[in-house]
Coordinates of C-alpha atoms in Angstrom, one line a residue:
M8 CA 20.4 20.9 -45.3
R9 CA 16.7 20.6 -46.2
T10 CA 15.4 22.7 -49.0
Q11 CA 11.9 24.2 -49.0
Q12 CA 10.9 22.2 -52.1
S13 CA 11.8 18.9 -50.5
R14 CA 9.8 19.8 -47.4
S15 CA 6.6 20.4 -49.3
L16 CA 7.2 17.3 -51.4
V17 CA 7.5 15.1 -48.3
F18 CA 4.1 16.5 -47.1
L19 CA 2.3 16.4 -50.4
Q20 CA 3.3 12.8 -51.2
Q21 CA 1.4 11.5 -48.2
L22 CA -1.9 13.1 -49.2
G23 CA -4.7 11.7 -51.4
T24 CA -5.0 13.0 -54.9
G25 CA -7.8 15.5 -54.2
A26 CA -6.2 16.9 -51.1
R27 CA -2.8 17.0 -52.7
R28 CA -4.1 19.3 -55.4
G29 CA -5.6 21.7 -52.8
Y30 CA -2.6 21.9 -50.6
A31 CA -0.2 22.2 -53.6
D32 CA -2.0 25.4 -54.6
L33 CA -1.8 26.9 -51.2
P34 CA 0.4 30.1 -51.3
G35 CA 3.5 29.9 -49.1
L36 CA 3.1 26.2 -48.2
E37 CA 6.8 25.7 -47.6
D38 CA 6.9 28.5 -45.1
V39 CA 3.7 27.3 -43.4
L40 CA 5.1 23.8 -43.0
A41 CA 8.4 25.2 -41.7
S42 CA 6.6 27.3 -39.1
L43 CA 4.5 24.4 -37.9
Y44 CA 7.5 22.2 -37.3
A45 CA 9.3 25.1 -35.6
A46 CA 6.4 25.6 -33.3
G47 CA 6.8 22.0 -32.1
Q48 CA 10.5 22.4 -31.6
Q49 CA 10.0 25.6 -29.7
A50 CA 7.3 24.2 -27.4
W51 CA 9.2 20.9 -26.7
P52 CA 12.9 21.7 -27.0
G53 CA 13.9 18.4 -25.3
V54 CA 11.9 16.2 -27.6
S55 CA 13.7 15.0 -30.7
L56 CA 11.6 14.5 -33.8
A57 CA 12.9 14.6 -37.4
E58 CA 11.1 17.0 -39.7
E59 CA 10.3 14.4 -42.3
D60 CA 8.6 12.3 -39.6
F61 CA 6.5 15.3 -38.4
L62 CA 5.5 16.2 -42.0
R63 CA 4.5 12.7 -42.9
H64 CA 2.5 12.4 -39.6
L65 CA 0.9 15.8 -40.3
A66 CA -0.2 14.8 -43.8
S67 CA -1.7 11.6 -42.4
R68 CA -3.8 13.6 -39.9
V69 CA -5.1 16.6 -41.8
P70 CA -8.8 16.2 -43.0
Q71 CA -8.8 15.4 -46.7
D72 CA -12.1 17.2 -47.5
E73 CA -11.7 20.6 -45.7
E74 CA -10.2 23.9 -46.8
P75 CA -6.4 23.6 -46.6
S76 CA -5.7 27.1 -45.4
R77 CA -8.3 26.9 -42.6
V78 CA -7.0 23.5 -41.5
L79 CA -3.4 24.6 -41.2
A80 CA -4.3 27.9 -39.6
S81 CA -6.2 26.3 -36.8
L82 CA -3.8 23.4 -36.3
H83 CA -2.4 22.9 -32.8
A84 CA 1.0 22.2 -34.2
A85 CA 3.0 21.9 -30.9
D86 CA 0.5 19.4 -29.5
L87 CA 0.6 17.4 -32.8
Y88 CA 4.5 17.4 -32.6
L89 CA 4.4 16.0 -29.1
A90 CA 1.8 13.4 -30.0
C91 CA 3.8 12.3 -33.0
A92 CA 7.0 11.9 -30.9
C93 CA 5.0 9.9 -28.3
A94 CA 3.6 7.6 -31.0
R95 CA 7.2 7.0 -32.2
G96 CA 8.1 5.9 -28.7
D97 CA 10.3 8.8 -27.7
S98 CA 10.9 8.6 -23.9
T99 CA 11.4 12.3 -23.5
A100 CA 8.1 12.9 -25.2
H101 CA 6.4 10.4 -22.9
A102 CA 7.9 12.2 -19.9
A103 CA 6.6 15.6 -21.2
L104 CA 3.2 14.2 -21.7
E105 CA 3.2 12.9 -18.1
R106 CA 4.5 16.1 -16.7
H107 CA 2.6 18.7 -18.7
V108 CA -0.5 17.2 -20.2
F109 CA -1.8 14.3 -18.0
P110 CA -2.3 16.7 -15.0
K111 CA -4.7 18.7 -17.0
A112 CA -7.0 15.7 -17.4
A113 CA -6.6 14.5 -13.8
A114 CA -9.4 16.8 -12.4
S115 CA -12.0 15.3 -14.6
V116 CA -11.2 11.8 -13.5
A117 CA -10.9 12.8 -9.9
R118 CA -14.6 13.7 -9.9
L119 CA -15.4 10.1 -10.6
R120 CA -13.6 8.8 -7.5
D121 CA -16.8 8.6 -5.5
A122 CA -18.0 6.1 -8.0
G123 CA -15.2 3.7 -7.2
V124 CA -12.7 4.8 -9.8
E125 CA -9.1 5.5 -8.8
S126 CA -7.2 8.1 -10.9
S127 CA -4.0 6.1 -10.7
E128 CA -5.7 3.0 -12.3
V129 CA -7.3 5.2 -15.0
F130 CA -4.0 6.7 -16.0
Q131 CA -2.3 3.3 -15.9
H132 CA -4.8 1.9 -18.4
L133 CA -4.6 5.1 -20.4
R134 CA -0.8 4.8 -20.7
E135 CA -1.1 1.3 -22.0
R136 CA -4.0 2.2 -24.3
L137 CA -2.4 5.3 -25.8
L138 CA 1.3 4.7 -25.8
V139 CA 1.7 1.0 -26.4
P140 CA 1.5 -0.5 -29.9
E141 CA -1.1 -3.3 -30.2
G142 CA -1.6 -6.0 -32.9
G143 CA 0.8 -4.3 -35.3
R144 CA -1.0 -1.0 -35.0
P145 CA 0.7 2.2 -33.9
P146 CA -0.1 3.6 -30.4
R147 CA -3.5 5.2 -30.3
I148 CA -2.1 8.6 -29.5
A149 CA -1.2 8.7 -33.2
E150 CA -5.0 9.2 -33.8
Y151 CA -4.9 12.7 -32.4
Q152 CA -5.4 15.1 -35.3
G153 CA -4.4 18.4 -33.8
S154 CA -7.7 20.1 -34.4
G155 CA -8.1 20.9 -30.7
P156 CA -5.8 21.0 -27.7
L157 CA -4.1 17.7 -26.9
A158 CA -5.1 18.2 -23.2
A159 CA -8.8 18.3 -24.1
W160 CA -8.4 15.2 -26.3
L161 CA -6.6 13.4 -23.5
R162 CA -9.2 14.5 -21.0
A163 CA -12.0 12.9 -23.1
A164 CA -10.0 9.7 -23.4
A165 CA -9.4 9.6 -19.6
V166 CA -13.1 10.0 -18.8
R167 CA -14.0 7.3 -21.3
T168 CA -11.4 5.0 -19.7
A169 CA -12.7 5.8 -16.2
L170 CA -16.3 5.1 -17.2
N171 CA -15.3 1.8 -18.9
L172 CA -13.5 0.7 -15.7
Q173 CA -16.5 1.7 -13.7
R174 CA -18.8 -0.4 -15.8
A175 CA -16.4 -3.4 -15.7
E176 CA -16.2 -3.1 -11.9
R177 CA -20.0 -3.1 -11.6
R178 CA -20.2 -6.2 -13.9
R179 CA -17.7 -8.0 -11.8
S180 CA -19.5 -7.1 -8.5
H181 CA -22.8 -8.1 -10.0
A182 CA -21.4 -11.5 -11.1
E183 CA -20.0 -12.1 -7.6
E184 CA -23.3 -11.3 -6.1
E185 CA -25.1 -13.7 -8.5
A186 CA -22.6 -16.4 -7.8
E187 CA -23.0 -16.1 -4.0
A188 CA -26.8 -16.2 -4.4
L189 CA -26.8 -19.5 -6.4
P190 CA -28.5 -22.3 -4.4
L191 CA -26.3 -25.3 -3.6
P192 CA -27.3 -28.7 -5.0
A193 CA -29.9 -30.6 -3.0
G194 CA -28.4 -32.3 -0.1
A195 CA -25.1 -30.4 -0.3
G196 CA -25.2 -29.5 3.3
T197 CA -25.0 -33.2 4.3
A198 CA -22.9 -34.4 1.4
D199 CA -19.6 -34.7 3.3
V200 CA -19.0 -38.2 2.1
E201 CA -19.5 -37.2 -1.6
L202 CA -17.1 -34.2 -1.1
D203 CA -14.5 -36.4 0.4
Y204 CA -14.8 -38.8 -2.5
L205 CA -14.5 -36.0 -5.0
R206 CA -11.5 -34.4 -3.2
R207 CA -9.6 -37.7 -3.1
N208 CA -10.3 -38.9 -6.6
H209 CA -9.9 -35.6 -8.5
R210 CA -7.2 -33.7 -6.7
A211 CA -4.7 -34.5 -9.4
D212 CA -7.1 -33.4 -12.1
F213 CA -7.7 -30.1 -10.2
Q214 CA -3.9 -29.5 -9.9
A215 CA -3.3 -30.2 -13.6
A216 CA -6.2 -27.9 -14.6
L217 CA -5.1 -25.1 -12.3
S218 CA -1.6 -25.3 -13.6
E219 CA -2.8 -25.0 -17.2
A220 CA -5.1 -22.1 -16.2
L221 CA -2.2 -20.3 -14.5
E222 CA 0.0 -20.7 -17.6
A223 CA -2.8 -19.2 -19.7
L224 CA -3.0 -16.0 -17.7
P225 CA -1.6 -12.8 -19.3
A226 CA 2.0 -12.2 -18.3
R227 CA 1.3 -9.2 -16.1
E228 CA -1.4 -11.0 -14.1
R229 CA 0.7 -14.1 -13.6
T230 CA 3.7 -12.1 -12.6
V231 CA 1.8 -10.0 -10.1
L232 CA 0.2 -13.1 -8.6
R233 CA 3.6 -14.7 -8.3
L234 CA 5.2 -11.6 -6.7
H235 CA 2.4 -11.5 -4.1
V236 CA 1.8 -15.2 -3.4
V237 CA 5.3 -16.7 -3.8
E238 CA 7.7 -13.9 -3.0
G239 CA 5.4 -12.3 -0.4
L240 CA 5.6 -8.7 -1.7
S241 CA 3.0 -6.4 -0.4
L242 CA 0.4 -4.8 -2.7
E243 CA 2.1 -1.4 -2.1
R244 CA 5.5 -2.7 -3.1
I245 CA 4.2 -4.2 -6.3
G246 CA 2.3 -0.9 -7.0
T247 CA 5.6 0.9 -6.7
M248 CA 7.2 -1.5 -9.2
Y249 CA 4.3 -0.9 -11.7
Q250 CA 3.9 2.8 -10.8
T251 CA 0.3 2.4 -9.8
H252 CA -1.8 2.4 -6.6
K253 CA -2.0 -0.6 -4.3
S254 CA -5.8 -0.7 -4.8
T255 CA -5.1 -1.3 -8.5
V256 CA -2.7 -4.2 -7.7
S257 CA -5.4 -5.6 -5.4
R258 CA -7.8 -5.7 -8.3
W259 CA -5.2 -7.3 -10.5
V260 CA -4.6 -10.1 -7.9
S261 CA -8.3 -10.6 -7.4
R262 CA -9.0 -10.8 -11.1
A263 CA -6.0 -13.2 -11.7
R264 CA -7.4 -15.5 -9.0
E265 CA -10.9 -15.4 -10.5
A266 CA -9.5 -16.1 -14.0
A267 CA -7.4 -19.0 -12.7
L268 CA -10.5 -20.6 -11.0
E269 CA -12.7 -20.0 -14.0
G270 CA -10.0 -21.5 -16.3
T271 CA -9.7 -24.5 -13.9
R272 CA -13.4 -25.0 -14.0
Q273 CA -13.5 -25.0 -17.8
R274 CA -10.7 -27.5 -18.1
L275 CA -12.3 -29.8 -15.6
V276 CA -15.5 -29.7 -17.6
E277 CA -13.5 -30.7 -20.7
R278 CA -11.5 -33.3 -18.8
L279 CA -14.1 -35.0 -16.6
R280 CA -17.6 -36.2 -17.4
L281 CA -19.3 -34.8 -14.3
S282 CA -22.8 -33.5 -13.9
P283 CA -23.3 -29.8 -13.2
G284 CA -24.0 -30.7 -9.6
E285 CA -20.9 -32.8 -9.3
L286 CA -18.7 -30.1 -10.8
H287 CA -20.2 -27.6 -8.4
S288 CA -19.4 -29.9 -5.5
L289 CA -15.9 -30.6 -6.7
M290 CA -15.1 -26.9 -7.0
R291 CA -16.4 -26.3 -3.5
A292 CA -14.4 -29.2 -2.2
L293 CA -11.1 -28.1 -3.8
N294 CA -11.6 -24.3 -3.7
S295 CA -10.0 -24.3 -0.2
E296 CA -6.8 -25.9 -1.7
L297 CA -6.3 -23.0 -4.1
D298 CA -4.2 -21.0 -1.7
L299 CA -2.2 -24.1 -0.9
S300 CA -1.6 -24.9 -4.6
L301 CA -0.7 -21.5 -5.9
P302 CA 2.8 -21.1 -4.4
S303 CA 4.1 -24.4 -5.7
L304 CA 2.5 -24.0 -9.1
L305 CA 3.6 -20.4 -9.6
S306 CA 7.1 -21.2 -8.5
K307 CA 7.6 -23.5 -11.5
P308 CA 9.4 -22.0 -14.5
G309 CA 6.9 -20.2 -16.9

C-alpha cells in the first residue's frame, strides 16, 4: 500500500531543481497530491490510471516558474487525469473523451460548416493528431497542462484543425483551377498523330511509373483507393469502416488519385528525356488510361 512519503517523492523526483525546492516546502503536499488523484478517480471511475503514472505526468506538466500553491489550487485535476490516461492509450479514456468532451467542441466547429468544413472530418483529423503517437513522440493530448478546462483546450485545437483543413482545401481548389487554365502546347488540338505515337511508345513507362507511385502512397490512401476501385465499396460504406463521413472519404479518394498522377509525372520526368511539351502531351494521352490501370495495379500484393 502506497505511503504518503513515497507519493511525494514520485512527484518531486520529476521536477527541476528549482521547482522541486518550492514544491517540497509546500505544506501538506502529500494530502494535496492524494486529493488530486482522487478527483480524477471520482470523475472517471471507469478509467484505470496508476497513481505513479498520474503523479509523474502531473510533475511534467506543472509550470516550473510559478507559485506552487497557486498552481495546484487552480489545477483541473480530473481533466488532467483523463488526458494522461488518453495519452497512455487507455481505450476507456478514449471513449470517455469521445462521449463527454468532444461534443463540447462540436458547436464551434459546426459554425465553420458553411466554409466547406465537415465536423466529422475535423474530428477524424483531431483524433489522429491528439491520440496517435508520431515519430516516437507521445500523443499530443499529453501536452494539455490542466491550467484550464480540457473542453476549452480541445475546442481551440478543433478550431485550429478546421481552419487548417479549410486552407488546405482552398489551396487544392486553387491548384486545380490553375491547372485547368494552363494553355495547351501549340498545335495540341491537331496533334493526334503525336499523341498516338506517345501512347504507343510510352504506355509501359506510364504503367511502371503509376505502379511505383501507387506503392508510395500512404497506407490509408492506398487502402481506401483499393476498397473503392477494386472492391467496389461505396464511399458511405468505407466511411462506416473508418468512422467518418462519406464526403471525407471522397476527398481521400480524390487526393490519392491526384497524388498517384503527380507521382507518375515525376517518375516519367526522371525516366524519360521528354521536353515539357512532350510530357504534357504524354500525360494527356495516358490520363484516360488511369481508371483502366488502377484496378489491376491495386489488386497486386502491396
